[in-house]
Amino acid sequence: MGKALIIGAGGVASVVVAKCCQNAEVFEEICIASRTKEKCDALKAKWDGGKTKITTARVDADKVDELVALIQKEKPDIVINVALPYQDLTIMDACLATKVDYVDTANYEPPDTAKFEYKWQWAYREKFKEAGITALLGSGFDPGVTGVFSAYAMKHEFDEINYIDILDANAGDHGYPFATNFNPEINIREVSAKGSYIEDGRWVETEPMEIKRVYNFPEIGEKDMYLLHHEELESLALNIKGIKRIRFFMTFSQSYLTHLKCLENVGMTSIEPIDFEGKQIVPLQFLKAVLPDPASLGPRTKGKTNIGCIFRGKKDGRDKTYYLYNVCDHEECYKEVGSQAISYTTGVPAMIGAMMVMTGKWKKPGVYNIEEFDPDPFMDALNRFGLPWQESHHPDLVE
Ligand code: NDP
C-alpha cells in the first residue's frame, strides 16, 4: 500500500514500528526519524528482515525546514508523530507544506506552560481542508481508543449519551520505588496539574488529586483512582450528543503519590528554569534525566492495565448503562514486542489510526478528533492487532 514516516524513537514509537511491521500489506515501507538517530537504528536492527522495508534518519522536529526536507526526501504517504506534544505544530506545518497526512497521539502543549488544549491544532482546520490532507488528532489509547469507544457506543448503543466516565487503571508493578510509565516530563506535568471535568457545558476545576474514588476494575480488582484533567474531555463534550458530564479518572498507588508530593515540595517538578552552576536548567527535565527510562520498565513490569469508558444515557426513551474496556497484560506485551503495556496501548492505536487514513477509510481533508470518524473499522482492527475490547451492560458505576 504505502509508506509512513514515524517521528520519534521512544517507548511508543518502538511499538508503532513493531505493529507497522506486523501489517506489511499497509506499511510496505517505514522511515523512523528522531533527534537521536542511534535509537532509530536500534529499532531498525530489531525489526528489520520482515516484509516492511525500514530506513532511518535524524531530524530535529522543532525545525519545520528540517522536517520539510526530510518529507520531501522520503516521500511518505503519512506522518505518524510519536515524538512529544511540543512538536505537534511544527510537524503539522511541515505536513501542510508537503501535503502529507498527519496522525498524532497527544495534543499540542507549549513547552513553557503546562496546559494542553486543542485550540492550537483546531486552528489548522481550514488550512488542512484547503491542502486536501487529513490530520487525525489523538490516536493513542486515551485520547484515542476512548474516543473510538465513545463513537461506537453512540452509534450502536444509545440515542444520547449523558454521562461518560473514562477510567484508566494501571495495576502494573515495575519494582522501582518511583518511575513513570511514559515520558516522565509529560506524565508529571499531567498529574501535578489541577483536575477538571465538564458539567453542563462548563469546565469545573479541582485541586490536583482532590477527587478520589475507589473502583473495582474487571480483571484487576479494587483501585484508588483520582480525577484528572485530560485532553479528550474537551473534544468528546463537543462531539458526543447529549453530554451532561464527562470525567476522567486514573489510578495511582499511595507510594507513587507520596513520592510525587515530596518531589513537588522540594521543587523538582517545576518547569520554571533555575540557575545551576552558571547554567539554566528546568528542574522537571533534570528529574527526567535521573528517573528510570520508561523503555527500561518493559522487562520488569508485571500485571495488567484496564482502560475504558462507562456510558450512561438513553436508548428508545429508557435509561441505559454500558461499559467498554480493554485489559492489557504488561508481560504479554513485552513478550510480543519488547515494551510494557502503556507504550503498547498507545502504539497499537497510532498504527491503526494511520492505517485508517492510508486505506482511505478515514481520509477526509481537515483536522479531526478520532470520535468524528466511523468507529467500526477501528474497533475491528483493535481486536486484530492486540487490543481486544470487552463490554458490559451492567457495570458498577462511579458515584
Ligand atoms: P519518549 O520520551 O519515550 O519518546 C519521545 C521521542 O521523541 C524520543 O525518541 C525523542 O528523542 C523524540 N523527540 C523529542 N523531541 C524531539 C525533537 N525535537 N525532534 C525529534 N525527535 C524528538 O515518549 P513516549 O514514546 O512515551 O511518548 C510519545 C508520545 O506519545 C508523547 O507525545 C506522549 O504524550 C504520547 N502518549 C500518548 C498516550 C495516549 O494514550 N494518547 C499515552 C502515552 C504517551 P530522544 O530519544 O532524542 O529524546
Coordinates of C-alpha atoms and ligand atoms in Angstrom, one line a residue:
M1 CA 0.0 0.0 0.0
G2 CA 2.4 2.8 1.1
K3 CA 5.0 4.4 3.3
A4 CA 4.8 6.0 6.8
L5 CA 7.3 8.4 8.3
I6 CA 7.4 7.8 12.1
I7 CA 8.8 10.7 14.1
G8 CA 10.2 9.8 17.5
A9 CA 12.0 6.7 18.6
G10 CA 10.9 6.3 22.2
G11 CA 8.6 3.9 24.0
V12 CA 5.5 4.5 21.9
A13 CA 7.5 4.7 18.6
S14 CA 9.0 1.3 19.2
V15 CA 5.5 -0.3 19.4
V16 CA 4.4 1.7 16.3
V17 CA 7.4 0.3 14.4
A18 CA 6.6 -3.3 15.6
K19 CA 3.0 -3.0 14.6
C20 CA 3.6 -1.5 11.2
C21 CA 6.0 -4.4 10.5
Q22 CA 3.1 -6.8 11.5
N23 CA 0.9 -5.0 9.0
A24 CA 3.2 -5.0 5.9
E25 CA 0.3 -5.1 3.5
V26 CA -0.5 -1.5 4.5
F27 CA 3.0 -0.4 5.7
E28 CA 5.3 -1.6 2.8
E29 CA 7.8 0.9 3.9
I30 CA 8.6 3.0 7.1
C31 CA 11.2 5.6 7.8
I32 CA 12.0 6.1 11.6
A33 CA 13.3 9.6 12.2
S34 CA 14.2 11.2 15.5
R35 CA 16.6 13.5 17.3
T36 CA 18.9 10.6 18.3
K37 CA 19.5 8.6 15.2
E38 CA 21.1 5.7 17.1
K39 CA 17.7 5.0 18.7
C40 CA 16.1 4.8 15.2
D41 CA 18.9 2.5 14.0
A42 CA 18.4 0.2 17.1
L43 CA 14.7 -0.1 16.2
K44 CA 15.5 -0.9 12.6
A45 CA 18.0 -3.5 13.7
K46 CA 15.3 -5.1 15.9
W47 CA 12.5 -5.3 13.3
D48 CA 14.4 -5.5 10.0
G49 CA 14.2 -8.7 8.0
G50 CA 10.4 -8.8 7.6
K51 CA 8.3 -7.6 4.6
T52 CA 8.3 -3.9 5.7
K53 CA 11.3 -2.0 4.4
I54 CA 12.8 0.2 7.1
T55 CA 15.0 3.3 6.8
T56 CA 16.1 5.8 9.4
A57 CA 17.0 9.4 9.6
R58 CA 18.0 12.1 12.0
V59 CA 15.6 15.1 12.4
D60 CA 15.0 17.9 14.9
A61 CA 11.3 18.0 14.8
D62 CA 11.3 21.5 16.3
K63 CA 12.5 22.8 13.0
V64 CA 10.0 23.0 10.2
D65 CA 12.6 23.3 7.4
E66 CA 14.4 20.1 8.5
L67 CA 11.1 18.3 8.6
V68 CA 10.1 19.6 5.2
A69 CA 13.4 18.5 3.7
L70 CA 13.0 15.0 5.3
I71 CA 9.4 14.6 4.0
Q72 CA 10.5 15.7 0.5
K73 CA 13.3 13.2 0.5
E74 CA 11.4 10.2 2.0
K75 CA 8.0 10.9 0.2
P76 CA 5.8 9.2 2.8
D77 CA 2.0 8.9 2.5
I78 CA 1.5 9.8 6.1
V79 CA 3.5 11.2 9.1
I80 CA 3.0 9.4 12.4
N81 CA 4.0 11.9 15.1
V82 CA 5.1 10.0 18.2
A83 CA 7.7 12.5 19.4
L84 CA 6.5 14.8 22.1
P85 CA 3.4 17.1 22.2
Y86 CA 5.8 20.1 21.8
Q87 CA 6.5 19.1 18.2
D88 CA 2.8 18.8 17.1
L89 CA 2.6 22.2 15.4
T90 CA 6.0 22.1 13.6
I91 CA 5.2 18.7 12.3
M92 CA 1.7 19.9 11.2
D93 CA 3.3 22.9 9.4
A94 CA 5.7 20.5 7.6
C95 CA 2.8 18.3 6.6
L96 CA 1.0 21.3 5.2
A97 CA 4.0 22.5 3.2
T98 CA 4.4 19.0 1.7
K99 CA 0.7 18.0 1.5
V100 CA 1.1 14.8 3.5
D101 CA -1.5 13.3 6.0
Y102 CA -0.8 13.6 9.8
V103 CA -1.5 11.5 12.8
D104 CA -0.6 12.0 16.5
T105 CA -1.3 10.7 19.9
A106 CA -1.3 13.8 22.2
N107 CA -2.4 17.4 21.7
Y108 CA 0.0 20.3 21.5
E109 CA 1.4 21.7 24.7
P110 CA 3.5 24.8 24.8
P111 CA 6.8 23.9 26.4
D112 CA 6.6 26.9 28.9
T113 CA 3.1 26.4 30.2
A114 CA 1.8 23.1 31.5
K115 CA -1.5 23.5 29.7
F116 CA -2.8 21.3 26.9
E117 CA -5.9 22.0 24.9
Y118 CA -6.9 21.6 21.2
K119 CA -7.2 25.3 20.3
W120 CA -3.8 25.4 18.6
Q121 CA -4.4 22.4 16.5
W122 CA -8.0 23.1 15.7
A123 CA -6.8 26.4 14.2
Y124 CA -5.3 24.3 11.4
R125 CA -8.8 23.1 10.2
E126 CA -9.2 25.4 7.2
K127 CA -5.6 25.1 6.1
F128 CA -5.7 21.2 6.1
K129 CA -9.0 21.3 4.2
E130 CA -7.6 23.6 1.6
A131 CA -4.5 21.5 1.2
G132 CA -6.7 18.4 0.8
I133 CA -4.9 16.5 3.6
T134 CA -6.2 14.8 6.8
A135 CA -4.9 15.4 10.3
L136 CA -6.1 12.7 12.8
L137 CA -5.6 14.0 16.3
G138 CA -5.1 11.9 19.4
S139 CA -4.9 8.3 18.1
G140 CA -3.4 6.7 21.2
F141 CA -5.4 5.0 23.9
D142 CA -6.5 8.0 26.0
P143 CA -7.0 10.1 24.0
G144 CA -7.7 7.7 21.1
V145 CA -9.4 4.4 21.8
T146 CA -11.6 6.2 24.4
G147 CA -12.9 8.4 21.6
V148 CA -13.5 5.4 19.3
F149 CA -15.3 3.7 22.2
S150 CA -17.5 6.8 22.6
A151 CA -18.3 6.9 18.9
Y152 CA -19.1 3.2 18.9
A153 CA -21.4 3.5 22.0
M154 CA -23.1 6.4 20.3
K155 CA -23.6 4.6 17.0
H156 CA -24.7 1.2 18.4
E157 CA -26.0 1.5 21.9
F158 CA -27.5 5.0 22.6
D159 CA -29.7 7.7 21.2
E160 CA -28.0 10.1 23.5
I161 CA -25.1 9.7 26.0
N162 CA -25.5 11.9 29.1
Y163 CA -22.6 10.8 31.3
I164 CA -19.1 9.4 30.4
D165 CA -16.6 8.3 33.0
I166 CA -13.2 7.4 31.5
L167 CA -11.3 5.1 33.8
D168 CA -7.6 4.4 33.3
A169 CA -6.2 1.8 35.6
N170 CA -2.6 0.5 35.7
A171 CA -2.0 -2.3 38.1
G172 CA 1.5 -2.9 36.7
D173 CA 4.4 -3.2 39.2
H174 CA 7.9 -2.4 37.9
G175 CA 9.6 -2.9 41.2
Y176 CA 11.1 0.6 41.4
P177 CA 10.1 2.9 44.3
F178 CA 9.2 5.6 41.7
A179 CA 9.1 5.7 37.9
T180 CA 6.7 6.9 35.3
N181 CA 5.3 4.6 32.6
F182 CA 5.7 7.1 29.8
N183 CA 7.8 10.2 29.2
P184 CA 8.3 11.5 32.9
E185 CA 8.1 15.1 31.9
I186 CA 4.8 14.8 30.2
N187 CA 3.4 12.4 32.8
I188 CA 4.4 14.6 35.8
R189 CA 3.1 17.7 34.2
E190 CA -0.2 15.9 33.6
V191 CA -0.7 14.6 37.2
S192 CA 0.6 17.7 39.1
A193 CA -1.8 20.0 37.2
K194 CA -5.3 20.9 38.6
G195 CA -8.0 18.4 37.9
S196 CA -11.1 19.3 35.8
Y197 CA -14.2 17.9 34.3
I198 CA -17.0 19.2 32.1
E199 CA -20.5 19.6 33.6
D200 CA -23.4 21.2 31.7
G201 CA -21.1 22.6 29.1
R202 CA -18.7 24.2 31.6
W203 CA -15.3 23.2 32.9
V204 CA -15.3 22.6 36.7
E205 CA -11.8 22.9 38.2
T206 CA -10.5 20.9 41.2
E207 CA -7.2 20.9 43.1
P208 CA -4.7 18.3 41.9
M209 CA -5.9 14.8 43.1
E210 CA -8.8 16.4 45.1
I211 CA -11.4 13.9 43.9
K212 CA -10.7 10.3 44.8
R213 CA -12.9 7.2 44.1
V214 CA -12.4 3.5 44.6
Y215 CA -13.4 1.3 41.7
N216 CA -13.5 -2.5 41.3
F217 CA -11.9 -3.0 37.8
P218 CA -12.6 -6.2 35.9
E219 CA -9.5 -8.5 36.0
I220 CA -7.6 -6.0 38.2
G221 CA -9.7 -5.5 41.3
E222 CA -10.2 -2.5 43.6
K223 CA -8.0 0.5 43.0
D224 CA -7.9 4.1 44.2
M225 CA -8.4 6.5 41.3
Y226 CA -8.2 10.3 41.0
L227 CA -9.9 12.8 38.8
L228 CA -7.5 14.4 36.3
H229 CA -7.8 16.9 33.5
H230 CA -7.5 15.0 30.3
E231 CA -7.5 16.2 26.7
E232 CA -10.2 14.1 25.2
L233 CA -12.8 15.6 27.6
E234 CA -12.7 18.8 25.5
S235 CA -13.4 17.2 22.2
L236 CA -15.8 14.5 23.4
A237 CA -18.0 17.1 25.2
L238 CA -18.5 18.7 21.8
N239 CA -18.7 15.7 19.5
I240 CA -20.9 13.3 21.5
K241 CA -24.6 14.1 21.5
G242 CA -26.3 14.8 24.9
I243 CA -23.3 15.1 27.2
K244 CA -24.2 16.5 30.6
R245 CA -21.0 15.4 32.4
I246 CA -17.7 13.9 31.4
R247 CA -14.9 12.9 33.8
F248 CA -11.5 11.2 33.6
F249 CA -10.0 9.1 36.4
M250 CA -6.6 7.5 36.7
T251 CA -5.3 5.0 39.3
F252 CA -2.3 5.9 41.4
S253 CA -0.8 4.0 44.3
Q254 CA -0.2 5.7 47.6
S255 CA 3.5 5.2 47.2
Y256 CA 3.5 7.0 43.8
L257 CA 1.6 9.9 45.3
T258 CA 3.9 10.2 48.3
H259 CA 7.0 10.3 46.1
L260 CA 5.3 12.9 43.8
K261 CA 4.3 15.1 46.7
C262 CA 7.8 15.0 48.1
L263 CA 9.3 15.9 44.6
E264 CA 6.8 18.7 44.3
N265 CA 7.5 20.0 47.8
V266 CA 11.3 20.3 47.0
G267 CA 10.6 22.0 43.7
M268 CA 11.7 19.1 41.4
T269 CA 8.5 19.1 39.3
S270 CA 8.8 22.8 38.4
I271 CA 9.0 23.8 34.8
E272 CA 10.5 27.2 35.7
P273 CA 14.1 27.3 34.6
I274 CA 16.6 27.9 37.5
D275 CA 20.2 28.9 37.5
F276 CA 22.5 26.0 38.4
E277 CA 26.3 26.4 38.4
G278 CA 26.0 29.1 35.8
K279 CA 23.6 27.2 33.6
Q280 CA 19.8 27.4 33.2
I281 CA 18.1 24.1 33.9
V282 CA 14.5 23.1 34.2
P283 CA 14.0 21.0 37.4
L284 CA 11.5 18.7 35.8
Q285 CA 13.8 18.0 32.9
F286 CA 16.6 17.2 35.3
L287 CA 14.3 14.9 37.2
K288 CA 13.5 13.1 33.9
A289 CA 17.2 12.5 33.4
V290 CA 17.6 10.8 36.8
L291 CA 14.4 8.7 36.7
P292 CA 14.4 5.3 35.0
D293 CA 13.8 5.4 31.3
P294 CA 10.2 4.3 30.6
A295 CA 11.6 2.0 27.9
S296 CA 13.6 0.1 30.6
L297 CA 10.5 -0.8 32.5
G298 CA 9.3 -3.3 30.0
P299 CA 11.2 -6.4 31.2
R300 CA 10.4 -5.6 34.9
T301 CA 6.7 -4.8 34.7
K302 CA 4.1 -7.4 35.8
G303 CA 0.3 -7.0 36.0
K304 CA -2.4 -5.6 33.8
T305 CA -3.9 -2.3 32.6
N306 CA -7.6 -1.7 32.2
I307 CA -8.7 1.4 30.3
G308 CA -12.3 2.1 29.3
C309 CA -15.4 4.2 29.3
I310 CA -18.6 3.9 31.3
F311 CA -21.5 5.5 29.5
R312 CA -24.9 6.4 30.8
G313 CA -27.7 7.7 28.5
K314 CA -30.9 6.8 26.8
K315 CA -32.0 4.3 24.2
D316 CA -35.6 4.3 23.0
G317 CA -36.6 6.6 25.9
R318 CA -35.1 4.2 28.5
D319 CA -32.1 4.8 30.8
K320 CA -29.2 2.6 29.9
T321 CA -25.6 2.0 31.1
Y322 CA -22.7 0.5 29.0
Y323 CA -19.0 -0.1 29.7
L324 CA -16.4 -0.7 27.0
Y325 CA -12.8 -1.5 28.1
N326 CA -9.6 -3.2 27.2
V327 CA -7.4 -5.3 29.5
C328 CA -3.8 -5.5 28.6
D329 CA -1.1 -7.6 30.2
H330 CA 2.4 -6.0 30.6
E331 CA 4.3 -9.3 30.4
E332 CA 2.4 -10.4 27.3
C333 CA 3.1 -7.1 25.6
Y334 CA 6.8 -7.4 26.5
K335 CA 6.9 -11.0 25.1
E336 CA 5.3 -9.8 21.8
V337 CA 7.1 -6.5 21.1
G338 CA 9.6 -5.8 23.9
S339 CA 7.6 -3.0 25.5
Q340 CA 5.3 -2.6 28.5
A341 CA 1.5 -2.1 28.2
I342 CA 1.5 1.7 28.4
S343 CA 3.6 2.1 25.3
Y344 CA 1.7 -0.9 23.7
T345 CA -1.8 0.5 24.3
T346 CA -0.6 3.8 22.7
G347 CA 1.4 2.5 19.8
V348 CA -1.2 0.0 18.5
P349 CA -3.9 2.7 18.1
A350 CA -1.3 5.0 16.5
M351 CA -0.6 2.4 13.8
I352 CA -4.3 1.7 13.4
G353 CA -5.2 5.4 13.0
A354 CA -2.5 5.7 10.3
M355 CA -3.9 2.6 8.6
M356 CA -7.4 4.1 8.7
V357 CA -6.2 7.2 6.8
M358 CA -3.9 5.4 4.5
T359 CA -6.5 2.9 3.4
G360 CA -8.9 5.7 2.7
K361 CA -11.5 4.7 5.4
W362 CA -10.8 7.8 7.3
K363 CA -9.4 10.0 4.6
K364 CA -11.2 13.4 4.8
P365 CA -9.5 16.8 4.3
G366 CA -9.3 18.8 7.5
V367 CA -8.3 18.3 11.2
Y368 CA -10.4 15.8 13.1
N369 CA -10.6 14.2 16.5
I370 CA -10.9 10.4 16.4
E371 CA -14.5 10.2 17.5
E372 CA -15.6 12.1 14.4
F373 CA -14.9 9.0 12.2
D374 CA -16.8 5.7 11.8
P375 CA -15.6 3.7 14.8
D376 CA -16.4 0.2 13.3
P377 CA -13.3 -0.5 11.2
F378 CA -11.1 0.8 14.1
M379 CA -12.9 -1.4 16.6
D380 CA -12.3 -4.5 14.3
A381 CA -8.6 -3.5 14.0
L382 CA -8.2 -3.3 17.8
N383 CA -9.3 -7.0 18.0
R384 CA -6.9 -7.9 15.2
F385 CA -3.8 -6.1 16.4
G386 CA -3.7 -7.0 20.1
L387 CA -6.1 -4.7 22.0
P388 CA -9.3 -6.7 22.1
W389 CA -12.2 -4.9 23.8
Q390 CA -14.8 -6.2 26.2
E391 CA -18.3 -4.9 27.0
S392 CA -20.7 -4.9 29.9
H393 CA -24.3 -3.8 30.0
H394 CA -24.4 -3.8 33.9
P395 CA -21.2 -2.2 35.1
D396 CA -20.6 -0.8 38.6
L397 CA -21.0 3.0 38.3
V398 CA -18.7 5.7 39.7
E399 CA -20.7 8.0 42.1
Ligands
NDP1 P1 9.5 9.1 24.8 O1 10.1 10.2 25.6 O2 9.9 7.7 25.1 O3 9.9 9.3 23.2 C1 9.8 10.6 22.6 C2 10.7 10.5 21.4 O4 10.6 11.8 20.7 C3 12.2 10.3 21.7 O5 12.7 9.4 20.8 C4 12.7 11.7 21.5 O6 14.1 11.7 21.1 C5 11.9 12.2 20.4 N1 11.9 13.7 20.3 C6 11.7 14.5 21.3 N2 12.0 15.8 20.9 C7 12.3 15.7 19.6 C8 12.6 16.6 18.6 N3 12.7 17.9 18.8 N4 12.9 16.1 17.3 C9 12.9 14.8 17.1 N5 12.6 13.9 18.0 C10 12.3 14.3 19.2 O7 8.0 9.3 24.8 P2 6.8 8.2 24.6 O8 7.2 7.3 23.5 O9 6.4 7.6 25.9 O10 5.6 9.1 24.1 C11 5.5 9.6 22.8 C12 4.2 10.4 22.6 O11 3.1 9.6 22.9 C13 4.1 11.6 23.6 O12 3.6 12.7 22.8 C14 3.1 11.2 24.6 O13 2.4 12.3 25.2 C15 2.2 10.3 23.8 N6 1.4 9.4 24.6 C16 0.1 9.3 24.4 C17 -0.7 8.4 25.1 C18 -2.1 8.2 24.7 O14 -2.8 7.3 25.2 N7 -2.7 9.0 23.9 C19 -0.2 7.6 26.2 C20 1.3 7.7 26.3 C21 2.0 8.6 25.6 P3 15.3 11.4 22.1 O15 15.4 10.0 22.1 O16 16.5 12.1 21.4 O17 15.0 12.1 23.4

